[in-house]
Amino acid sequence: MVLDLEKELNPQQLKAVTTVAGPCLVLAGAGSGKTRVITYKVAYLVSERGIAPSHIMAVTFTNKAAGEMRSRLDTVLGVNLSKMGLWIGTFHSLCGRILREQVQKLNAGYTSKFVIIDEDDRTRLVRQCLKDLDLDPKTFDPKKIVYRISDAKSNLIGPDEFADFGYSHLEKAAASVYRLYQKRLEQGNLLDFDDLIALVIRVFNEHPEIEEYYSDKFAHVLVDEYQDVNKMQYELVKRLTRVHGNVTVVGDDDQSIYAFRGANSKLILGFEKDYRGATVIKLEQNYRSTQTILDAANALVSRNEARYAKRLWTDNSTGEPVMLFEAVTPDEEANFVAERIRTIVQSGAAYRDFVVVYRMNSQSRIIEEALLASGIPHIIVGGLRFYERQEVRDALAYLRLGFNPSDDLAFERAVARPSRGLGEKSLADVRGIAVERGVSLFAALSVWLEGTKASRTKERLTAFVAVIGHVGSTSDSAVASANAFFSLSGLVESYKEQEGIQDFDLQSKQENLAELMRTIDEFDRMSEDRSLGAYLSQVALIQDQDSMAAGGRNGVILTTAHAVKGLEFDNVFIVGAEEGIFPHRRSLDNRADIEEERRLFYVACTRARTALFISYCVRRTSYYGADFQAPSRFIREMDLVTKAVPAGVPGKRLELIDGDNVLHHVFGAGRVLEVYYDGDDQFVVVDFKKAGVKKLAVAYAQLRKADS
């Protein structure tokens, strides 16, 4: 298929696509079509330059982005490049693929049947290590230990080297846990997310010929969202492109907002030093937002010192001014959001066209209450995700154990659901056998059963061993393994027998397990490698961003500024734009932290297509107490030509007394419980029939008396 690139791309995009020799840095501003550039560059390499798809690696940061890129490539070229050998996926999924081929080269006991553990299992394992080291989890928070171990791995620091950094009691404890934790991973043939990349680099270090093989194999490496790479991802890209230097990275230093995950914005800023002679191309034409929104965003982010100079522009309309709203209280701010959404929807918009963005999850409650009171459907991003639900984790434990009988974490979950009578004493005996013989808990169970007298418990556990054997023997097919589990485990039936389970809960569990089976069927239809191992890897690598289906339901999205990156909406509300909230109080004393907060605010603003609303409160009660709030410095820095949004202009004071019946435009009918004053400001506590008890500022709440 012949590509008409001049028709499909603007001049800068075209230059980025056709620059194929050597290193290339594409600075893609928000909404400038970066995914389009990577898609067309892969298509150009294959169709116009004759590069075999198997010699190209395209790296994305989410599985969702990888799927979208595959779909676009199929449309552009009319062929499925993945089936022709194209490597496309996240850092973790691609490294997992390399490790399936090469991990046995490490002298560490790993096999190609390794299982990738998630964050919950990671925390459980750390908790076990703390217990085994006689360290109190109440003193040494397992989640803090997990964070320190992950940070060390992201910076390619092993357990021995990490021990040299320990000064505080927590750091010394983390060093001890790290060593034991890594030992347990190796014994169980388990990998955490960080291991996927770190072990590939370790393979390259110990076997230079393997590094040379992959560097030679991938003649072109393309990396999306390069501003979000951490040290080991950066190192991996360097190693893979060492032979030829044909690397294209696409990113925006102005959208580097994940320092807390280890991302280092200095890496994209230092690209030209790392890759001498690199071509630098700026994509500044925005296809998403109005010029008014872009002008405000440009003015804001230009205040940062550590950045490439860029200025976004668009052929879109000038658009409406950014709307700024000053609320007295968070309740009033939430009411404003609900009322404005309701008004815009009445003019023809859909609820899915809106997002409410906040800096901290704790801000969502008041917004949700206002939306509920107004009958506005909404989706809070960050709730319990599908693969985190108990019944789904139970089922996956069986599949994991069948695939990898050394997985002690999966064993402990599977053997307990449904209960087979393996009590704490018996489990301790099994653990003792495992330690004594240096085997897994599953292998130790078989030994324990041989020395156990006939009983109902022995019968149940023997059946359990058989179930795991059936699942493992069919692991060449994820569907076959799942069918064996569902037909033999008794898990579904056990939920029906749970004492006190409600019909709704039972139905929910059954629906979730049916959905799990559907995902396995879909995987079987869509994947070249249909094995159980490939399916488990796919599930383990699903990330937060992949689970946010903004357009899947017709509801207003409520989410944090970090989680909204990569999405776009017609109408964006940024709430809590106050000093100490956004920017967060932890960043106020550090210039680098303030610059990251400024980038985060910039990201939130540039999600908007047509309308941007920014609001702040004069008073807010928080964990730190009640206080007057100063508007965020970012509002001032945006040089806004704003459209004033009246907060309910105070007029003649409404005289209210206890017991008055009142009406509110959002909360409906209610009865006054208390009237009080704070200085000259009158406040009222009202018990609303549908919304419950609310405290409101009378001057701004737009209350009116109702007939008794």
mmCIF file with all atom_site columns, C-alpha atoms in Angstrom, residues 65-217:
data_model
loop_
_atom_site.group_PDB
_atom_site.id
_atom_site.type_symbol
_atom_site.label_atom_id
_atom_site.label_alt_id
_atom_site.label_comp_id
_atom_site.label_asym_id
_atom_site.label_entity_id
_atom_site.label_seq_id
_atom_site.pdbx_PDB_ins_code
_atom_site.Cartn_x
_atom_site.Cartn_y
_atom_site.Cartn_z
_atom_site.occupancy
_atom_site.B_iso_or_equiv
_atom_site.pdbx_formal_charge
_atom_site.auth_seq_id
_atom_site.auth_comp_id
_atom_site.auth_asym_id
_atom_site.auth_atom_id
_atom_site.pdbx_PDB_model_num
ATOM 1   C CA . ALA A 1 65  ? -2.103 2.572   23.771 1.00 0.00 ? 65  ALA A CA 1
ATOM 2   C CA . ALA A 1 66  ? -0.433 -0.475  22.222 1.00 0.00 ? 66  ALA A CA 1
ATOM 3   C CA . GLY A 1 67  ? -3.817 -1.848  21.180 1.00 0.00 ? 67  GLY A CA 1
ATOM 4   C CA . GLU A 1 68  ? -4.828 1.455   19.611 1.00 0.00 ? 68  GLU A CA 1
ATOM 5   C CA . MET A 1 69  ? -1.552 1.614   17.705 1.00 0.00 ? 69  MET A CA 1
ATOM 6   C CA . ARG A 1 70  ? -1.983 -1.920  16.380 1.00 0.00 ? 70  ARG A CA 1
ATOM 7   C CA . SER A 1 71  ? -5.499 -1.074  15.224 1.00 0.00 ? 71  SER A CA 1
ATOM 8   C CA . ARG A 1 72  ? -4.344 2.102   13.468 1.00 0.00 ? 72  ARG A CA 1
ATOM 9   C CA . LEU A 1 73  ? -1.510 0.259   11.732 1.00 0.00 ? 73  LEU A CA 1
ATOM 10  C CA . ASP A 1 74  ? -3.911 -2.429  10.513 1.00 0.00 ? 74  ASP A CA 1
ATOM 11  C CA . THR A 1 75  ? -6.130 0.329   9.069  1.00 0.00 ? 75  THR A CA 1
ATOM 12  C CA . VAL A 1 76  ? -3.284 2.289   7.461  1.00 0.00 ? 76  VAL A CA 1
ATOM 13  C CA . LEU A 1 77  ? -1.530 -0.694  5.840  1.00 0.00 ? 77  LEU A CA 1
ATOM 14  C CA . GLY A 1 78  ? -4.384 -3.155  5.530  1.00 0.00 ? 78  GLY A CA 1
ATOM 15  C CA . VAL A 1 79  ? -2.323 -5.947  7.111  1.00 0.00 ? 79  VAL A CA 1
ATOM 16  C CA . ASN A 1 80  ? -1.724 -7.231  10.628 1.00 0.00 ? 80  ASN A CA 1
ATOM 17  C CA . LEU A 1 81  ? 1.898  -6.316  11.365 1.00 0.00 ? 81  LEU A CA 1
ATOM 18  C CA . SER A 1 82  ? 1.865  -8.094  14.731 1.00 0.00 ? 82  SER A CA 1
ATOM 19  C CA . LYS A 1 83  ? 1.323  -11.396 12.953 1.00 0.00 ? 83  LYS A CA 1
ATOM 20  C CA . MET A 1 84  ? 4.247  -10.461 10.707 1.00 0.00 ? 84  MET A CA 1
ATOM 21  C CA . GLY A 1 85  ? 6.575  -10.132 13.675 1.00 0.00 ? 85  GLY A CA 1
ATOM 22  C CA . LEU A 1 86  ? 6.245  -6.509  14.825 1.00 0.00 ? 86  LEU A CA 1
ATOM 23  C CA . TRP A 1 87  ? 7.097  -6.126  18.514 1.00 0.00 ? 87  TRP A CA 1
ATOM 24  C CA . ILE A 1 88  ? 4.699  -3.594  19.986 1.00 0.00 ? 88  ILE A CA 1
ATOM 25  C CA . GLY A 1 89  ? 3.747  -3.187  23.637 1.00 0.00 ? 89  GLY A CA 1
ATOM 26  C CA . THR A 1 90  ? 4.765  -1.751  26.979 1.00 0.00 ? 90  THR A CA 1
ATOM 27  C CA . PHE A 1 91  ? 8.274  -1.935  28.396 1.00 0.00 ? 91  PHE A CA 1
ATOM 28  C CA . HIS A 1 92  ? 7.068  -4.609  30.768 1.00 0.00 ? 92  HIS A CA 1
ATOM 29  C CA . SER A 1 93  ? 5.282  -6.780  28.221 1.00 0.00 ? 93  SER A CA 1
ATOM 30  C CA . LEU A 1 94  ? 8.150  -6.650  25.733 1.00 0.00 ? 94  LEU A CA 1
ATOM 31  C CA . CYS A 1 95  ? 10.718 -7.440  28.412 1.00 0.00 ? 95  CYS A CA 1
ATOM 32  C CA . GLY A 1 96  ? 8.520  -10.287 29.598 1.00 0.00 ? 96  GLY A CA 1
ATOM 33  C CA . ARG A 1 97  ? 8.683  -11.653 26.067 1.00 0.00 ? 97  ARG A CA 1
ATOM 34  C CA . ILE A 1 98  ? 12.476 -11.437 26.030 1.00 0.00 ? 98  ILE A CA 1
ATOM 35  C CA . LEU A 1 99  ? 12.682 -13.142 29.411 1.00 0.00 ? 99  LEU A CA 1
ATOM 36  C CA . ARG A 1 100 ? 10.487 -16.030 28.264 1.00 0.00 ? 100 ARG A CA 1
ATOM 37  C CA . GLU A 1 101 ? 13.224 -16.668 25.725 1.00 0.00 ? 101 GLU A CA 1
ATOM 38  C CA . GLN A 1 102 ? 16.294 -15.872 27.815 1.00 0.00 ? 102 GLN A CA 1
ATOM 39  C CA . VAL A 1 103 ? 15.656 -15.940 31.597 1.00 0.00 ? 103 VAL A CA 1
ATOM 40  C CA . GLN A 1 104 ? 17.068 -19.448 31.994 1.00 0.00 ? 104 GLN A CA 1
ATOM 41  C CA . LYS A 1 105 ? 20.458 -18.040 30.983 1.00 0.00 ? 105 LYS A CA 1
ATOM 42  C CA . LEU A 1 106 ? 20.606 -16.436 34.441 1.00 0.00 ? 106 LEU A CA 1
ATOM 43  C CA . ASN A 1 107 ? 22.044 -18.623 37.161 1.00 0.00 ? 107 ASN A CA 1
ATOM 44  C CA . ALA A 1 108 ? 19.141 -17.816 39.475 1.00 0.00 ? 108 ALA A CA 1
ATOM 45  C CA . GLY A 1 109 ? 16.699 -20.705 39.194 1.00 0.00 ? 109 GLY A CA 1
ATOM 46  C CA . TYR A 1 110 ? 14.207 -18.905 36.960 1.00 0.00 ? 110 TYR A CA 1
ATOM 47  C CA . THR A 1 111 ? 12.470 -20.829 34.170 1.00 0.00 ? 111 THR A CA 1
ATOM 48  C CA . SER A 1 112 ? 10.334 -19.689 31.255 1.00 0.00 ? 112 SER A CA 1
ATOM 49  C CA . LYS A 1 113 ? 7.264  -20.602 33.323 1.00 0.00 ? 113 LYS A CA 1
ATOM 50  C CA . PHE A 1 114 ? 7.759  -17.663 35.681 1.00 0.00 ? 114 PHE A CA 1
ATOM 51  C CA . VAL A 1 115 ? 4.666  -15.847 36.965 1.00 0.00 ? 115 VAL A CA 1
ATOM 52  C CA . ILE A 1 116 ? 4.416  -12.059 37.274 1.00 0.00 ? 116 ILE A CA 1
ATOM 53  C CA . ILE A 1 117 ? 3.007  -10.961 40.627 1.00 0.00 ? 117 ILE A CA 1
ATOM 54  C CA . ASP A 1 118 ? 0.892  -7.855  41.102 1.00 0.00 ? 118 ASP A CA 1
ATOM 55  C CA . GLU A 1 119 ? 1.125  -5.150  43.759 1.00 0.00 ? 119 GLU A CA 1
ATOM 56  C CA . ASP A 1 120 ? -1.161 -6.959  46.191 1.00 0.00 ? 120 ASP A CA 1
ATOM 57  C CA . ASP A 1 121 ? 0.945  -10.125 46.099 1.00 0.00 ? 121 ASP A CA 1
ATOM 58  C CA . ARG A 1 122 ? 4.083  -8.030  46.310 1.00 0.00 ? 122 ARG A CA 1
ATOM 59  C CA . THR A 1 123 ? 2.859  -6.441  49.539 1.00 0.00 ? 123 THR A CA 1
ATOM 60  C CA . ARG A 1 124 ? 1.812  -9.827  50.926 1.00 0.00 ? 124 ARG A CA 1
ATOM 61  C CA . LEU A 1 125 ? 5.256  -11.247 50.244 1.00 0.00 ? 125 LEU A CA 1
ATOM 62  C CA . VAL A 1 126 ? 6.959  -8.275  51.906 1.00 0.00 ? 126 VAL A CA 1
ATOM 63  C CA . ARG A 1 127 ? 4.674  -8.737  54.922 1.00 0.00 ? 127 ARG A CA 1
ATOM 64  C CA . GLN A 1 128 ? 5.726  -12.409 55.118 1.00 0.00 ? 128 GLN A CA 1
ATOM 65  C CA . CYS A 1 129 ? 9.387  -11.414 54.923 1.00 0.00 ? 129 CYS A CA 1
ATOM 66  C CA . LEU A 1 130 ? 8.933  -8.920  57.749 1.00 0.00 ? 130 LEU A CA 1
ATOM 67  C CA . LYS A 1 131 ? 7.353  -11.631 59.879 1.00 0.00 ? 131 LYS A CA 1
ATOM 68  C CA . ASP A 1 132 ? 10.144 -14.116 59.108 1.00 0.00 ? 132 ASP A CA 1
ATOM 69  C CA . LEU A 1 133 ? 12.741 -11.490 60.049 1.00 0.00 ? 133 LEU A CA 1
ATOM 70  C CA . ASP A 1 134 ? 10.945 -10.725 63.329 1.00 0.00 ? 134 ASP A CA 1
ATOM 71  C CA . LEU A 1 135 ? 10.182 -7.194  62.177 1.00 0.00 ? 135 LEU A CA 1
ATOM 72  C CA . ASP A 1 136 ? 6.818  -5.727  63.179 1.00 0.00 ? 136 ASP A CA 1
ATOM 73  C CA . PRO A 1 137 ? 4.651  -4.684  60.174 1.00 0.00 ? 137 PRO A CA 1
ATOM 74  C CA . LYS A 1 138 ? 3.064  -2.054  62.436 1.00 0.00 ? 138 LYS A CA 1
ATOM 75  C CA . THR A 1 139 ? 6.467  -0.434  62.910 1.00 0.00 ? 139 THR A CA 1
ATOM 76  C CA . PHE A 1 140 ? 7.709  -0.976  59.366 1.00 0.00 ? 140 PHE A CA 1
ATOM 77  C CA . ASP A 1 141 ? 4.833  -0.332  56.957 1.00 0.00 ? 141 ASP A CA 1
ATOM 78  C CA . PRO A 1 142 ? 4.961  -3.022  54.204 1.00 0.00 ? 142 PRO A CA 1
ATOM 79  C CA . LYS A 1 143 ? 3.841  -0.517  51.567 1.00 0.00 ? 143 LYS A CA 1
ATOM 80  C CA . LYS A 1 144 ? 6.743  1.788   52.427 1.00 0.00 ? 144 LYS A CA 1
ATOM 81  C CA . ILE A 1 145 ? 9.126  -1.162  52.175 1.00 0.00 ? 145 ILE A CA 1
ATOM 82  C CA . VAL A 1 146 ? 7.636  -2.078  48.793 1.00 0.00 ? 146 VAL A CA 1
ATOM 83  C CA . TYR A 1 147 ? 8.162  1.489   47.595 1.00 0.00 ? 147 TYR A CA 1
ATOM 84  C CA . ARG A 1 148 ? 11.824 1.488   48.634 1.00 0.00 ? 148 ARG A CA 1
ATOM 85  C CA . ILE A 1 149 ? 12.500 -1.867  46.994 1.00 0.00 ? 149 ILE A CA 1
ATOM 86  C CA . SER A 1 150 ? 10.783 -0.725  43.792 1.00 0.00 ? 150 SER A CA 1
ATOM 87  C CA . ASP A 1 151 ? 12.725 2.540   43.794 1.00 0.00 ? 151 ASP A CA 1
ATOM 88  C CA . ALA A 1 152 ? 15.994 0.637   44.235 1.00 0.00 ? 152 ALA A CA 1
ATOM 89  C CA . LYS A 1 153 ? 15.190 -1.715  41.356 1.00 0.00 ? 153 LYS A CA 1
ATOM 90  C CA . SER A 1 154 ? 14.148 1.190   39.127 1.00 0.00 ? 154 SER A CA 1
ATOM 91  C CA . ASN A 1 155 ? 17.605 2.647   39.703 1.00 0.00 ? 155 ASN A CA 1
ATOM 92  C CA . LEU A 1 156 ? 19.263 -0.742  39.064 1.00 0.00 ? 156 LEU A CA 1
ATOM 93  C CA . ILE A 1 157 ? 20.361 -1.127  42.679 1.00 0.00 ? 157 ILE A CA 1
ATOM 94  C CA . GLY A 1 158 ? 20.499 -4.728  43.895 1.00 0.00 ? 158 GLY A CA 1
ATOM 95  C CA . PRO A 1 159 ? 20.013 -6.004  47.475 1.00 0.00 ? 159 PRO A CA 1
ATOM 96  C CA . ASP A 1 160 ? 23.726 -5.982  48.346 1.00 0.00 ? 160 ASP A CA 1
ATOM 97  C CA . GLU A 1 161 ? 24.336 -2.478  47.050 1.00 0.00 ? 161 GLU A CA 1
ATOM 98  C CA . PHE A 1 162 ? 21.097 -1.249  48.636 1.00 0.00 ? 162 PHE A CA 1
ATOM 99  C CA . ALA A 1 163 ? 22.329 -2.333  52.072 1.00 0.00 ? 163 ALA A CA 1
ATOM 100 C CA . ASP A 1 164 ? 25.087 0.300   51.816 1.00 0.00 ? 164 ASP A CA 1
ATOM 101 C CA . PHE A 1 165 ? 22.474 3.084   51.664 1.00 0.00 ? 165 PHE A CA 1
ATOM 102 C CA . GLY A 1 166 ? 20.644 2.210   54.896 1.00 0.00 ? 166 GLY A CA 1
ATOM 103 C CA . TYR A 1 167 ? 20.857 4.869   57.582 1.00 0.00 ? 167 TYR A CA 1
ATOM 104 C CA . SER A 1 168 ? 17.419 5.089   59.213 1.00 0.00 ? 168 SER A CA 1
ATOM 105 C CA . HIS A 1 169 ? 15.711 2.164   60.930 1.00 0.00 ? 169 HIS A CA 1
ATOM 106 C CA . LEU A 1 170 ? 13.237 1.934   58.038 1.00 0.00 ? 170 LEU A CA 1
ATOM 107 C CA . GLU A 1 171 ? 15.994 1.837   55.421 1.00 0.00 ? 171 GLU A CA 1
ATOM 108 C CA . LYS A 1 172 ? 17.908 -0.827  57.342 1.00 0.00 ? 172 LYS A CA 1
ATOM 109 C CA . ALA A 1 173 ? 14.737 -2.894  57.627 1.00 0.00 ? 173 ALA A CA 1
ATOM 110 C CA . ALA A 1 174 ? 14.051 -2.396  53.914 1.00 0.00 ? 174 ALA A CA 1
ATOM 111 C CA . ALA A 1 175 ? 17.555 -3.640  53.077 1.00 0.00 ? 175 ALA A CA 1
ATOM 112 C CA . SER A 1 176 ? 17.027 -6.839  55.088 1.00 0.00 ? 176 SER A CA 1
ATOM 113 C CA . VAL A 1 177 ? 13.604 -7.411  53.565 1.00 0.00 ? 177 VAL A CA 1
ATOM 114 C CA . TYR A 1 178 ? 14.869 -6.702  50.035 1.00 0.00 ? 178 TYR A CA 1
ATOM 115 C CA . ARG A 1 179 ? 17.453 -9.494  50.270 1.00 0.00 ? 179 ARG A CA 1
ATOM 116 C CA . LEU A 1 180 ? 14.958 -12.056 51.579 1.00 0.00 ? 180 LEU A CA 1
ATOM 117 C CA . TYR A 1 181 ? 12.193 -10.828 49.264 1.00 0.00 ? 181 TYR A CA 1
ATOM 118 C CA . GLN A 1 182 ? 14.369 -11.324 46.185 1.00 0.00 ? 182 GLN A CA 1
ATOM 119 C CA . LYS A 1 183 ? 15.382 -14.782 47.406 1.00 0.00 ? 183 LYS A CA 1
ATOM 120 C CA . ARG A 1 184 ? 11.725 -15.751 47.797 1.00 0.00 ? 184 ARG A CA 1
ATOM 121 C CA . LEU A 1 185 ? 10.928 -14.489 44.299 1.00 0.00 ? 185 LEU A CA 1
ATOM 122 C CA . GLU A 1 186 ? 13.683 -16.637 42.821 1.00 0.00 ? 186 GLU A CA 1
ATOM 123 C CA . GLN A 1 187 ? 12.607 -19.687 44.837 1.00 0.00 ? 187 GLN A CA 1
ATOM 124 C CA . GLY A 1 188 ? 9.035  -19.300 43.635 1.00 0.00 ? 188 GLY A CA 1
ATOM 125 C CA . ASN A 1 189 ? 9.936  -18.526 40.000 1.00 0.00 ? 189 ASN A CA 1
ATOM 126 C CA . LEU A 1 190 ? 8.164  -15.202 40.477 1.00 0.00 ? 190 LEU A CA 1
ATOM 127 C CA . LEU A 1 191 ? 8.895  -11.785 39.010 1.00 0.00 ? 191 LEU A CA 1
ATOM 128 C CA . ASP A 1 192 ? 7.572  -8.405  40.076 1.00 0.00 ? 192 ASP A CA 1
ATOM 129 C CA . PHE A 1 193 ? 7.061  -5.598  37.567 1.00 0.00 ? 193 PHE A CA 1
ATOM 130 C CA . ASP A 1 194 ? 10.476 -4.077  38.179 1.00 0.00 ? 194 ASP A CA 1
ATOM 131 C CA . ASP A 1 195 ? 12.211 -7.413  37.628 1.00 0.00 ? 195 ASP A CA 1
ATOM 132 C CA . LEU A 1 196 ? 10.879 -7.611  34.086 1.00 0.00 ? 196 LEU A CA 1
ATOM 133 C CA . ILE A 1 197 ? 13.165 -4.816  32.944 1.00 0.00 ? 197 ILE A CA 1
ATOM 134 C CA . ALA A 1 198 ? 15.959 -5.207  35.496 1.00 0.00 ? 198 ALA A CA 1
ATOM 135 C CA . LEU A 1 199 ? 16.467 -8.888  34.648 1.00 0.00 ? 199 LEU A CA 1
ATOM 136 C CA . VAL A 1 200 ? 16.680 -8.167  30.918 1.00 0.00 ? 200 VAL A CA 1
ATOM 137 C CA . ILE A 1 201 ? 19.491 -5.724  31.657 1.00 0.00 ? 201 ILE A CA 1
ATOM 138 C CA . ARG A 1 202 ? 21.075 -8.345  33.909 1.00 0.00 ? 202 ARG A CA 1
ATOM 139 C CA . VAL A 1 203 ? 20.896 -10.896 31.072 1.00 0.00 ? 203 VAL A CA 1
ATOM 140 C CA . PHE A 1 204 ? 22.574 -8.354  28.792 1.00 0.00 ? 204 PHE A CA 1
ATOM 141 C CA . ASN A 1 205 ? 25.286 -7.716  31.377 1.00 0.00 ? 205 ASN A CA 1
ATOM 142 C CA . GLU A 1 206 ? 26.056 -11.391 31.897 1.00 0.00 ? 206 GLU A CA 1
ATOM 143 C CA . HIS A 1 207 ? 25.640 -12.421 28.253 1.00 0.00 ? 207 HIS A CA 1
ATOM 144 C CA . PRO A 1 208 ? 26.805 -9.657  25.878 1.00 0.00 ? 208 PRO A CA 1
ATOM 145 C CA . GLU A 1 209 ? 26.043 -11.888 22.912 1.00 0.00 ? 209 GLU A CA 1
ATOM 146 C CA . ILE A 1 210 ? 22.335 -11.797 23.820 1.00 0.00 ? 210 ILE A CA 1
ATOM 147 C CA . GLU A 1 211 ? 22.391 -8.003  23.995 1.00 0.00 ? 211 GLU A CA 1
ATOM 148 C CA . GLU A 1 212 ? 24.070 -7.906  20.605 1.00 0.00 ? 212 GLU A CA 1
ATOM 149 C CA . TYR A 1 213 ? 21.445 -10.282 19.192 1.00 0.00 ? 213 TYR A CA 1
ATOM 150 C CA . TYR A 1 214 ? 18.507 -8.077  20.220 1.00 0.00 ? 214 TYR A CA 1
ATOM 151 C CA . SER A 1 215 ? 20.257 -4.838  19.344 1.00 0.00 ? 215 SER A CA 1
ATOM 152 C CA . ASP A 1 216 ? 20.925 -6.239  15.896 1.00 0.00 ? 216 ASP A CA 1
ATOM 153 C CA . LYS A 1 217 ? 17.427 -7.687  15.594 1.00 0.00 ? 217 LYS A CA 1
#
